[in-house]
Amino acid sequence: MTTTPLFSREPGAHERHLRRRYENPLFPPERRRIGDRDVLAARLRDQQHLEAFLERFHQVVQRAVNLDANVQSDVILELKEELDRCYEEAAGLAGDQARIKEAIVKLVGTIMRAVRQGAEHDAVALRKLDEEDQARSLHYELLEEPLVADLLNPEDVIPEGDLIPALLGCEPAVLEKVLTLFSPEQMTVMIRDARSLLENTTLEAGVLALATTNLVRMEAAATEQAGTHTVN
C-alpha cells in the first residue's frame, strides 16, 4: 500500500515541482513516482537555497545602506538590477517571504527616486524610467504565480523534459501568465512537443480536456505573438 507523501504547506521550488509531478499522467511514469525520501531531499535543497539567499540578500542590503551620496550612477543601477534578481529569487523560496519582497520594493523605490532626481530635466529619460517602473511592477506581479517563479529559478528547478507536462497540466489562467515568458521561436518548439505528447499518451477524459485546452491556448498565444511581430 502506497501513501501520499507529506508535502509542506509553503514549499520551496524543488518540493513544489515534486507536487506537480506526483501521480501526474502527463509526466513519464518514472517522474510520477514520488516518495517521502524525495520530498525530504527536495525540502533540504529548498532550505539550503533559502539560507544561501538570505546571506546574499543581507550583503546586498548592506551595500545599499552603505552607498556613498556621490556614488556613480552605474553602481546604483547595478545594485537595482541585483535587487530585481533578489525579488525574482525570493518569489520562489519556501515559507512566507512577503516581508523580504516588501523590503526589496522599498529599496528599489528609493534607488529609482535617486535616479529620477538625476534626470529631472531630461524628459526622454524620465519617460524611459516610467516605462521601466511599469515593466518592473508587471514582472513582480507575474512572479506571484509559483510556476513563473519556478521557471525563472536559477537552480533549473523544472528540467527541459518536464516543461511541457507542467504547462499542459496547469490551470489555464496560470498558463496565460507563463506564456509571456517565451519567445515565438520557443513557442513553436513547445507546441510541437505538446502535440507529440498528447498524440502518444493515453489520458483520462478530465486530464485530456485540460491538456487540450492548454494546447489550444498555446497555439492562440503563438498566433497573437506572430501578429504582433508582423505589425512591429
PDB file of N, CA and C in Angstrom, residues 72-168:
ATOM      1  N   GLN A  72      28.617  56.773  -8.219  1.00  0.00           N
ATOM      2  CA  GLN A  72      28.320  56.892  -9.642  1.00  0.00           C
ATOM      3  C   GLN A  72      27.040  56.152 -10.003  1.00  0.00           C
ATOM      4  N   SER A  73      26.380  56.630 -11.057  1.00  0.00           N
ATOM      5  CA  SER A  73      25.070  56.083 -11.438  1.00  0.00           C
ATOM      6  C   SER A  73      25.140  54.620 -11.832  1.00  0.00           C
ATOM      7  N   ASP A  74      26.247  54.182 -12.452  1.00  0.00           N
ATOM      8  CA  ASP A  74      26.326  52.789 -12.875  1.00  0.00           C
ATOM      9  C   ASP A  74      26.345  51.843 -11.681  1.00  0.00           C
ATOM     10  N   VAL A  75      26.902  52.293 -10.564  1.00  0.00           N
ATOM     11  CA  VAL A  75      26.905  51.480  -9.337  1.00  0.00           C
ATOM     12  C   VAL A  75      25.485  51.363  -8.802  1.00  0.00           C
ATOM     13  N   ILE A  76      24.739  52.457  -8.840  1.00  0.00           N
ATOM     14  CA  ILE A  76      23.352  52.451  -8.369  1.00  0.00           C
ATOM     15  C   ILE A  76      22.498  51.528  -9.227  1.00  0.00           C
ATOM     16  N   LEU A  77      22.669  51.622 -10.543  1.00  0.00           N
ATOM     17  CA  LEU A  77      21.866  50.800 -11.458  1.00  0.00           C
ATOM     18  C   LEU A  77      22.214  49.320 -11.318  1.00  0.00           C
ATOM     19  N   GLU A  78      23.477  49.026 -11.085  1.00  0.00           N
ATOM     20  CA  GLU A  78      23.888  47.630 -10.872  1.00  0.00           C
ATOM     21  C   GLU A  78      23.238  47.070  -9.605  1.00  0.00           C
ATOM     22  N   LEU A  79      23.177  47.896  -8.568  1.00  0.00           N
ATOM     23  CA  LEU A  79      22.540  47.469  -7.320  1.00  0.00           C
ATOM     24  C   LEU A  79      21.045  47.243  -7.535  1.00  0.00           C
ATOM     25  N   LYS A  80      20.420  48.121  -8.295  1.00  0.00           N
ATOM     26  CA  LYS A  80      18.988  47.970  -8.588  1.00  0.00           C
ATOM     27  C   LYS A  80      18.726  46.657  -9.326  1.00  0.00           C
ATOM     28  N   GLU A  81      19.547  46.340 -10.305  1.00  0.00           N
ATOM     29  CA  GLU A  81      19.386  45.089 -11.051  1.00  0.00           C
ATOM     30  C   GLU A  81      19.569  43.879 -10.138  1.00  0.00           C
ATOM     31  N   GLU A  82      20.493  43.998  -9.194  1.00  0.00           N
ATOM     32  CA  GLU A  82      20.717  42.897  -8.254  1.00  0.00           C
ATOM     33  C   GLU A  82      19.505  42.721  -7.338  1.00  0.00           C
ATOM     34  N   LEU A  83      18.898  43.826  -6.941  1.00  0.00           N
ATOM     35  CA  LEU A  83      17.691  43.751  -6.117  1.00  0.00           C
ATOM     36  C   LEU A  83      16.534  43.143  -6.904  1.00  0.00           C
ATOM     37  N   ASP A  84      16.442  43.464  -8.183  1.00  0.00           N
ATOM     38  CA  ASP A  84      15.413  42.848  -9.028  1.00  0.00           C
ATOM     39  C   ASP A  84      15.605  41.340  -9.076  1.00  0.00           C
ATOM     40  N   ARG A  85      16.846  40.905  -9.188  1.00  0.00           N
ATOM     41  CA  ARG A  85      17.126  39.458  -9.192  1.00  0.00           C
ATOM     42  C   ARG A  85      16.780  38.847  -7.844  1.00  0.00           C
ATOM     43  N   CYS A  86      17.027  39.584  -6.772  1.00  0.00           N
ATOM     44  CA  CYS A  86      16.681  39.096  -5.434  1.00  0.00           C
ATOM     45  C   CYS A  86      15.175  38.885  -5.317  1.00  0.00           C
ATOM     46  N   TYR A  87      14.401  39.818  -5.850  1.00  0.00           N
ATOM     47  CA  TYR A  87      12.937  39.675  -5.789  1.00  0.00           C
ATOM     48  C   TYR A  87      12.511  38.438  -6.569  1.00  0.00           C
ATOM     49  N   GLU A  88      13.089  38.258  -7.735  1.00  0.00           N
ATOM     50  CA  GLU A  88      12.753  37.111  -8.580  1.00  0.00           C
ATOM     51  C   GLU A  88      13.038  35.807  -7.839  1.00  0.00           C
ATOM     52  N   GLU A  89      14.157  35.777  -7.129  1.00  0.00           N
ATOM     53  CA  GLU A  89      14.531  34.573  -6.395  1.00  0.00           C
ATOM     54  C   GLU A  89      13.669  34.388  -5.151  1.00  0.00           C
ATOM     55  N   ALA A  90      13.404  35.482  -4.435  1.00  0.00           N
ATOM     56  CA  ALA A  90      12.605  35.403  -3.213  1.00  0.00           C
ATOM     57  C   ALA A  90      11.206  34.885  -3.496  1.00  0.00           C
ATOM     58  N   ALA A  91      10.685  35.190  -4.675  1.00  0.00           N
ATOM     59  CA  ALA A  91       9.321  34.772  -5.017  1.00  0.00           C
ATOM     60  C   ALA A  91       9.154  33.260  -5.022  1.00  0.00           C
ATOM     61  N   GLY A  92      10.239  32.518  -5.221  1.00  0.00           N
ATOM     62  CA  GLY A  92      10.128  31.069  -5.289  1.00  0.00           C
ATOM     63  C   GLY A  92      10.600  30.325  -4.056  1.00  0.00           C
ATOM     64  N   LEU A  93      10.977  31.055  -3.011  1.00  0.00           N
ATOM     65  CA  LEU A  93      11.525  30.417  -1.811  1.00  0.00           C
ATOM     66  C   LEU A  93      10.449  29.770  -0.946  1.00  0.00           C
ATOM     67  N   ALA A  94      10.882  28.844  -0.107  1.00  0.00           N
ATOM     68  CA  ALA A  94       9.972  28.210   0.845  1.00  0.00           C
ATOM     69  C   ALA A  94       9.540  29.222   1.897  1.00  0.00           C
ATOM     70  N   GLY A  95       8.341  28.999   2.443  1.00  0.00           N
ATOM     71  CA  GLY A  95       7.845  29.872   3.502  1.00  0.00           C
ATOM     72  C   GLY A  95       7.261  31.168   2.963  1.00  0.00           C
ATOM     73  N   ASP A  96       6.906  32.039   3.876  1.00  0.00           N
ATOM     74  CA  ASP A  96       6.305  33.328   3.530  1.00  0.00           C
ATOM     75  C   ASP A  96       7.405  34.381   3.456  1.00  0.00           C
ATOM     76  N   GLN A  97       7.689  34.853   2.262  1.00  0.00           N
ATOM     77  CA  GLN A  97       8.761  35.826   2.065  1.00  0.00           C
ATOM     78  C   GLN A  97       8.202  37.222   1.773  1.00  0.00           C
ATOM     79  N   ALA A  98       6.979  37.487   2.226  1.00  0.00           N
ATOM     80  CA  ALA A  98       6.335  38.771   1.937  1.00  0.00           C
ATOM     81  C   ALA A  98       7.144  39.947   2.476  1.00  0.00           C
ATOM     82  N   ARG A  99       7.723  39.811   3.649  1.00  0.00           N
ATOM     83  CA  ARG A  99       8.468  40.921   4.242  1.00  0.00           C
ATOM     84  C   ARG A  99       9.730  41.226   3.443  1.00  0.00           C
ATOM     85  N   ILE A 100      10.386  40.183   2.975  1.00  0.00           N
ATOM     86  CA  ILE A 100      11.596  40.398   2.170  1.00  0.00           C
ATOM     87  C   ILE A 100      11.230  41.073   0.853  1.00  0.00           C
ATOM     88  N   LYS A 101      10.164  40.610   0.217  1.00  0.00           N
ATOM     89  CA  LYS A 101       9.758  41.212  -1.060  1.00  0.00           C
ATOM     90  C   LYS A 101       9.353  42.669  -0.855  1.00  0.00           C
ATOM     91  N   GLU A 102       8.681  42.942   0.247  1.00  0.00           N
ATOM     92  CA  GLU A 102       8.297  44.320   0.551  1.00  0.00           C
ATOM     93  C   GLU A 102       9.532  45.197   0.755  1.00  0.00           C
ATOM     94  N   ALA A 103      10.541  44.652   1.441  1.00  0.00           N
ATOM     95  CA  ALA A 103      11.780  45.397   1.671  1.00  0.00           C
ATOM     96  C   ALA A 103      12.489  45.689   0.353  1.00  0.00           C
ATOM     97  N   ILE A 104      12.466  44.713  -0.560  1.00  0.00           N
ATOM     98  CA  ILE A 104      13.105  44.917  -1.865  1.00  0.00           C
ATOM     99  C   ILE A 104      12.386  46.019  -2.635  1.00  0.00           C
ATOM    100  N   VAL A 105      11.064  45.994  -2.614  1.00  0.00           N
ATOM    101  CA  VAL A 105      10.283  47.024  -3.312  1.00  0.00           C
ATOM    102  C   VAL A 105      10.635  48.408  -2.768  1.00  0.00           C
ATOM    103  N   LYS A 106      10.770  48.529  -1.463  1.00  0.00           N
ATOM    104  CA  LYS A 106      11.100  49.819  -0.860  1.00  0.00           C
ATOM    105  C   LYS A 106      12.503  50.271  -1.260  1.00  0.00           C
ATOM    106  N   LEU A 107      13.462  49.340  -1.253  1.00  0.00           N
ATOM    107  CA  LEU A 107      14.831  49.684  -1.621  1.00  0.00           C
ATOM    108  C   LEU A 107      14.917  50.114  -3.085  1.00  0.00           C
ATOM    109  N   VAL A 108      14.249  49.367  -3.946  1.00  0.00           N
ATOM    110  CA  VAL A 108      14.250  49.721  -5.367  1.00  0.00           C
ATOM    111  C   VAL A 108      13.587  51.086  -5.562  1.00  0.00           C
ATOM    112  N   GLY A 109      12.512  51.332  -4.826  1.00  0.00           N
ATOM    113  CA  GLY A 109      11.843  52.623  -4.915  1.00  0.00           C
ATOM    114  C   GLY A 109      12.761  53.765  -4.511  1.00  0.00           C
ATOM    115  N   THR A 110      13.541  53.565  -3.458  1.00  0.00           N
ATOM    116  CA  THR A 110      14.492  54.584  -3.004  1.00  0.00           C
ATOM    117  C   THR A 110      15.548  54.849  -4.067  1.00  0.00           C
ATOM    118  N   ILE A 111      16.050  53.776  -4.658  1.00  0.00           N
ATOM    119  CA  ILE A 111      17.073  53.913  -5.701  1.00  0.00           C
ATOM    120  C   ILE A 111      16.508  54.641  -6.921  1.00  0.00           C
ATOM    121  N   MET A 112      15.288  54.281  -7.317  1.00  0.00           N
ATOM    122  CA  MET A 112      14.693  54.901  -8.503  1.00  0.00           C
ATOM    123  C   MET A 112      14.406  56.382  -8.281  1.00  0.00           C
ATOM    124  N   ARG A 113      14.071  56.748  -7.059  1.00  0.00           N
ATOM    125  CA  ARG A 113      13.863  58.176  -6.768  1.00  0.00           C
ATOM    126  C   ARG A 113      15.168  58.952  -6.928  1.00  0.00           C
ATOM    127  N   ALA A 114      16.264  58.321  -6.513  1.00  0.00           N
ATOM    128  CA  ALA A 114      17.571  58.968  -6.674  1.00  0.00           C
ATOM    129  C   ALA A 114      17.927  59.100  -8.154  1.00  0.00           C
ATOM    130  N   VAL A 115      17.627  58.068  -8.924  1.00  0.00           N
ATOM    131  CA  VAL A 115      17.898  58.112 -10.359  1.00  0.00           C
ATOM    132  C   VAL A 115      17.055  59.203 -11.016  1.00  0.00           C
ATOM    133  N   ARG A 116      15.805  59.310 -10.604  1.00  0.00           N
ATOM    134  CA  ARG A 116      14.917  60.336 -11.180  1.00  0.00           C
ATOM    135  C   ARG A 116      15.414  61.749 -10.870  1.00  0.00           C
ATOM    136  N   GLN A 117      15.940  61.939  -9.695  1.00  0.00           N
ATOM    137  CA  GLN A 117      16.459  63.258  -9.345  1.00  0.00           C
ATOM    138  C   GLN A 117      17.588  63.665 -10.279  1.00  0.00           C
ATOM    139  N   GLY A 118      18.380  62.678 -10.659  1.00  0.00           N
ATOM    140  CA  GLY A 118      19.485  62.968 -11.577  1.00  0.00           C
ATOM    141  C   GLY A 118      19.034  63.211 -12.994  1.00  0.00           C
ATOM    142  N   ALA A 119      17.779  62.853 -13.306  1.00  0.00           N
ATOM    143  CA  ALA A 119      17.268  63.002 -14.672  1.00  0.00           C
ATOM    144  C   ALA A 119      16.072  63.942 -14.718  1.00  0.00           C
ATOM    145  N   GLU A 120      15.924  64.780 -13.689  1.00  0.00           N
ATOM    146  CA  GLU A 120      14.700  65.581 -13.561  1.00  0.00           C
ATOM    147  C   GLU A 120      14.493  66.570 -14.701  1.00  0.00           C
ATOM    148  N   HIS A 121      15.558  66.918 -15.432  1.00  0.00           N
ATOM    149  CA  HIS A 121      15.422  67.872 -16.539  1.00  0.00           C
ATOM    150  C   HIS A 121      15.495  67.186 -17.907  1.00  0.00           C
ATOM    151  N   ASP A 122      15.431  65.868 -17.895  1.00  0.00           N
ATOM    152  CA  ASP A 122      15.525  65.096 -19.147  1.00  0.00           C
ATOM    153  C   ASP A 122      14.203  64.349 -19.359  1.00  0.00           C
ATOM    154  N   ALA A 123      13.343  64.914 -20.203  1.00  0.00           N
ATOM    155  CA  ALA A 123      12.008  64.341 -20.401  1.00  0.00           C
ATOM    156  C   ALA A 123      12.071  62.935 -20.984  1.00  0.00           C
ATOM    157  N   VAL A 124      13.001  62.704 -21.898  1.00  0.00           N
ATOM    158  CA  VAL A 124      13.127  61.374 -22.518  1.00  0.00           C
ATOM    159  C   VAL A 124      13.548  60.342 -21.478  1.00  0.00           C
ATOM    160  N   ALA A 125      14.532  60.698 -20.659  1.00  0.00           N
ATOM    161  CA  ALA A 125      14.999  59.779 -19.617  1.00  0.00           C
ATOM    162  C   ALA A 125      13.891  59.479 -18.611  1.00  0.00           C
ATOM    163  N   LEU A 126      13.120  60.498 -18.257  1.00  0.00           N
ATOM    164  CA  LEU A 126      12.025  60.292 -17.301  1.00  0.00           C
ATOM    165  C   LEU A 126      10.956  59.372 -17.878  1.00  0.00           C
ATOM    166  N   ARG A 127      10.677  59.525 -19.164  1.00  0.00           N
ATOM    167  CA  ARG A 127       9.691  58.637 -19.799  1.00  0.00           C
ATOM    168  C   ARG A 127      10.184  57.193 -19.791  1.00  0.00           C
ATOM    169  N   LYS A 128      11.452  57.004 -20.057  1.00  0.00           N
ATOM    170  CA  LYS A 128      12.019  55.652 -20.025  1.00  0.00           C
ATOM    171  C   LYS A 128      11.968  55.067 -18.613  1.00  0.00           C
ATOM    172  N   LEU A 129      12.189  55.910 -17.617  1.00  0.00           N
ATOM    173  CA  LEU A 129      12.102  55.447 -16.229  1.00  0.00           C
ATOM    174  C   LEU A 129      10.674  55.056 -15.871  1.00  0.00           C
ATOM    175  N   ASP A 130       9.699  55.818 -16.381  1.00  0.00           N
ATOM    176  CA  ASP A 130       8.292  55.455 -16.162  1.00  0.00           C
ATOM    177  C   ASP A 130       7.994  54.086 -16.771  1.00  0.00           C
ATOM    178  N   GLU A 131       8.486  53.854 -17.981  1.00  0.00           N
ATOM    179  CA  GLU A 131       8.265  52.574 -18.666  1.00  0.00           C
ATOM    180  C   GLU A 131       8.936  51.436 -17.900  1.00  0.00           C
ATOM    181  N   GLU A 132      10.119  51.706 -17.378  1.00  0.00           N
ATOM    182  CA  GLU A 132      10.835  50.685 -16.612  1.00  0.00           C
ATOM    183  C   GLU A 132      10.101  50.349 -15.325  1.00  0.00           C
ATOM    184  N   ASP A 133       9.585  51.374 -14.652  1.00  0.00           N
ATOM    185  CA  ASP A 133       8.823  51.152 -13.412  1.00  0.00           C
ATOM    186  C   ASP A 133       7.591  50.291 -13.680  1.00  0.00           C
ATOM    187  N   GLN A 134       6.909  50.585 -14.783  1.00  0.00           N
ATOM    188  CA  GLN A 134       5.711  49.824 -15.137  1.00  0.00           C
ATOM    189  C   GLN A 134       6.064  48.373 -15.445  1.00  0.00           C
ATOM    190  N   ALA A 135       7.140  48.185 -16.201  1.00  0.00           N
ATOM    191  CA  ALA A 135       7.566  46.826 -16.548  1.00  0.00           C
ATOM    192  C   ALA A 135       7.971  46.042 -15.302  1.00  0.00           C
ATOM    193  N   ARG A 136       8.645  46.707 -14.374  1.00  0.00           N
ATOM    194  CA  ARG A 136       9.061  46.044 -13.139  1.00  0.00           C
ATOM    195  C   ARG A 136       7.842  45.635 -12.312  1.00  0.00           C
ATOM    196  N   SER A 137       6.885  46.534 -12.221  1.00  0.00           N
ATOM    197  CA  SER A 137       5.676  46.237 -11.460  1.00  0.00           C
ATOM    198  C   SER A 137       4.944  45.028 -12.044  1.00  0.00           C
ATOM    199  N   LEU A 138       4.846  44.975 -13.361  1.00  0.00           N
ATOM    200  CA  LEU A 138       4.184  43.840 -14.013  1.00  0.00           C
ATOM    201  C   LEU A 138       4.967  42.560 -13.789  1.00  0.00           C
ATOM    202  N   HIS A 139       6.290  42.653 -13.832  1.00  0.00           N
ATOM    203  CA  HIS A 139       7.125  41.462 -13.622  1.00  0.00           C
ATOM    204  C   HIS A 139       6.991  40.957 -12.192  1.00  0.00           C
ATOM    205  N   TYR A 140       7.004  41.859 -11.238  1.00  0.00           N
ATOM    206  CA  TYR A 140       6.839  41.459  -9.840  1.00  0.00           C
ATOM    207  C   TYR A 140       5.482  40.780  -9.643  1.00  0.00           C
ATOM    208  N   GLU A 141       4.461  41.337 -10.280  1.00  0.00           N
ATOM    209  CA  GLU A 141       3.124  40.744 -10.168  1.00  0.00           C
ATOM    210  C   GLU A 141       3.096  39.351 -10.784  1.00  0.00           C
ATOM    211  N   LEU A 142       3.765  39.190 -11.900  1.00  0.00           N
ATOM    212  CA  LEU A 142       3.833  37.898 -12.577  1.00  0.00           C
ATOM    213  C   LEU A 142       4.503  36.852 -11.691  1.00  0.00           C
ATOM    214  N   LEU A 143       5.488  37.283 -10.920  1.00  0.00           N
ATOM    215  CA  LEU A 143       6.238  36.363 -10.063  1.00  0.00           C
ATOM    216  C   LEU A 143       5.418  35.829  -8.890  1.00  0.00           C
ATOM    217  N   GLU A 144       4.248  36.407  -8.655  1.00  0.00           N
ATOM    218  CA  GLU A 144       3.383  35.884  -7.601  1.00  0.00           C
ATOM    219  C   GLU A 144       2.809  34.527  -7.984  1.00  0.00           C
ATOM    220  N   GLU A 145       2.874  34.177  -9.263  1.00  0.00           N
ATOM    221  CA  GLU A 145       2.466  32.847  -9.706  1.00  0.00           C
ATOM    222  C   GLU A 145       3.655  31.899  -9.517  1.00  0.00           C
ATOM    223  N   PRO A 146       3.534  30.874  -8.664  1.00  0.00           N
ATOM    224  CA  PRO A 146       4.659  29.987  -8.361  1.00  0.00           C
ATOM    225  C   PRO A 146       5.305  29.342  -9.590  1.00  0.00           C
ATOM    226  N   LEU A 147       4.503  28.968 -10.588  1.00  0.00           N
ATOM    227  CA  LEU A 147       5.080  28.321 -11.765  1.00  0.00           C
ATOM    228  C   LEU A 147       6.004  29.283 -12.504  1.00  0.00           C
ATOM    229  N   VAL A 148       5.650  30.557 -12.548  1.00  0.00           N
ATOM    230  CA  VAL A 148       6.526  31.558 -13.168  1.00  0.00           C
ATOM    231  C   VAL A 148       7.839  31.646 -12.400  1.00  0.00           C
ATOM    232  N   ALA A 149       7.738  31.751 -11.078  1.00  0.00           N
ATOM    233  CA  ALA A 149       8.938  31.850 -10.244  1.00  0.00           C
ATOM    234  C   ALA A 149       9.819  30.614 -10.407  1.00  0.00           C
ATOM    235  N   ASP A 150       9.204  29.455 -10.508  1.00  0.00           N
ATOM    236  CA  ASP A 150       9.985  28.214 -10.637  1.00  0.00           C
ATOM    237  C   ASP A 150      10.672  28.121 -11.993  1.00  0.00           C
ATOM    238  N   LEU A 151      10.010  28.593 -13.039  1.00  0.00           N
ATOM    239  CA  LEU A 151      10.628  28.575 -14.365  1.00  0.00           C
ATOM    240  C   LEU A 151      11.811  29.539 -14.445  1.00  0.00           C
ATOM    241  N   LEU A 152      11.776  30.604 -13.670  1.00  0.00           N
ATOM    242  CA  LEU A 152      12.862  31.586 -13.665  1.00  0.00           C
ATOM    243  C   LEU A 152      13.908  31.289 -12.593  1.00  0.00           C
ATOM    244  N   ASN A 153      13.703  30.239 -11.837  1.00  0.00           N
ATOM    245  CA  ASN A 153      14.625  29.892 -10.756  1.00  0.00           C
ATOM    246  C   ASN A 153      16.013  29.574 -11.317  1.00  0.00           C
ATOM    247  N   PRO A 154      17.067  30.181 -10.756  1.00  0.00           N
ATOM    248  CA  PRO A 154      18.423  29.945 -11.268  1.00  0.00           C
ATOM    249  C   PRO A 154      18.919  28.514 -11.075  1.00  0.00           C
ATOM    250  N   GLU A 155      18.245  27.728 -10.251  1.00  0.00           N
ATOM    251  CA  GLU A 155      18.679  26.359  -9.995  1.00  0.00           C
ATOM    252  C   GLU A 155      18.076  25.343 -10.969  1.00  0.00           C
ATOM    253  N   ASP A 156      17.424  25.825 -12.022  1.00  0.00           N
ATOM    254  CA  ASP A 156      16.870  24.930 -13.043  1.00  0.00           C
ATOM    255  C   ASP A 156      15.954  23.885 -12.396  1.00  0.00           C
ATOM    256  N   VAL A 157      14.979  24.378 -11.647  1.00  0.00           N
ATOM    257  CA  VAL A 157      14.064  23.514 -10.897  1.00  0.00           C
ATOM    258  C   VAL A 157      13.223  22.640 -11.829  1.00  0.00           C
ATOM    259  N   ILE A 158      12.800  23.194 -12.950  1.00  0.00           N
ATOM    260  CA  ILE A 158      11.972  22.454 -13.902  1.00  0.00           C
ATOM    261  C   ILE A 158      12.829  22.096 -15.109  1.00  0.00           C
ATOM    262  N   PRO A 159      13.301  20.850 -15.187  1.00  0.00           N
ATOM    263  CA  PRO A 159      14.147  20.451 -16.310  1.00  0.00           C
ATOM    264  C   PRO A 159      13.411  20.586 -17.640  1.00  0.00           C
ATOM    265  N   GLU A 160      14.167  20.649 -18.711  1.00  0.00           N
ATOM    266  CA  GLU A 160      13.575  20.843 -20.030  1.00  0.00           C
ATOM    267  C   GLU A 160      12.509  19.794 -20.336  1.00  0.00           C
ATOM    268  N   GLY A 161      12.772  18.546 -19.963  1.00  0.00           N
ATOM    269  CA  GLY A 161      11.826  17.476 -20.249  1.00  0.00           C
ATOM    270  C   GLY A 161      10.529  17.555 -19.469  1.00  0.00           C
ATOM    271  N   ASP A 162      10.515  18.347 -18.398  1.00  0.00           N
ATOM    272  CA  ASP A 162       9.312  18.491 -17.571  1.00  0.00           C
ATOM    273  C   ASP A 162       8.464  19.694 -17.979  1.00  0.00           C
ATOM    274  N   LEU A 163       8.992  20.535 -18.860  1.00  0.00           N
ATOM    275  CA  LEU A 163       8.302  21.785 -19.170  1.00  0.00           C
ATOM    276  C   LEU A 163       6.918  21.561 -19.768  1.00  0.00           C
ATOM    277  N   ILE A 164       6.816  20.739 -20.802  1.00  0.00           N
ATOM    278  CA  ILE A 164       5.534  20.551 -21.484  1.00  0.00           C
ATOM    279  C   ILE A 164       4.495  19.902 -20.571  1.00  0.00           C
ATOM    280  N   PRO A 165       4.826  18.824 -19.839  1.00  0.00           N
ATOM    281  CA  PRO A 165       3.836  18.281 -18.893  1.00  0.00           C
ATOM    282  C   PRO A 165       3.374  19.310 -17.869  1.00  0.00           C
ATOM    283  N   ALA A 166       4.309  20.140 -17.397  1.00  0.00           N
ATOM    284  CA  ALA A 166       3.942  21.154 -16.411  1.00  0.00           C
ATOM    285  C   ALA A 166       2.986  22.180 -17.003  1.00  0.00           C
ATOM    286  N   LEU A 167       3.229  22.575 -18.236  1.00  0.00           N
ATOM    287  CA  LEU A 167       2.373  23.574 -18.878  1.00  0.00           C
ATOM    288  C   LEU A 167       1.008  23.005 -19.232  1.00  0.00           C
ATOM    289  N   LEU A 168       0.978  21.804 -19.760  1.00  0.00           N
ATOM    290  CA  LEU A 168      -0.296  21.204 -20.145  1.00  0.00           C
ATOM    291  C   LEU A 168      -1.164  20.875 -18.936  1.00  0.00           C
TER     292      LEU A 168
END
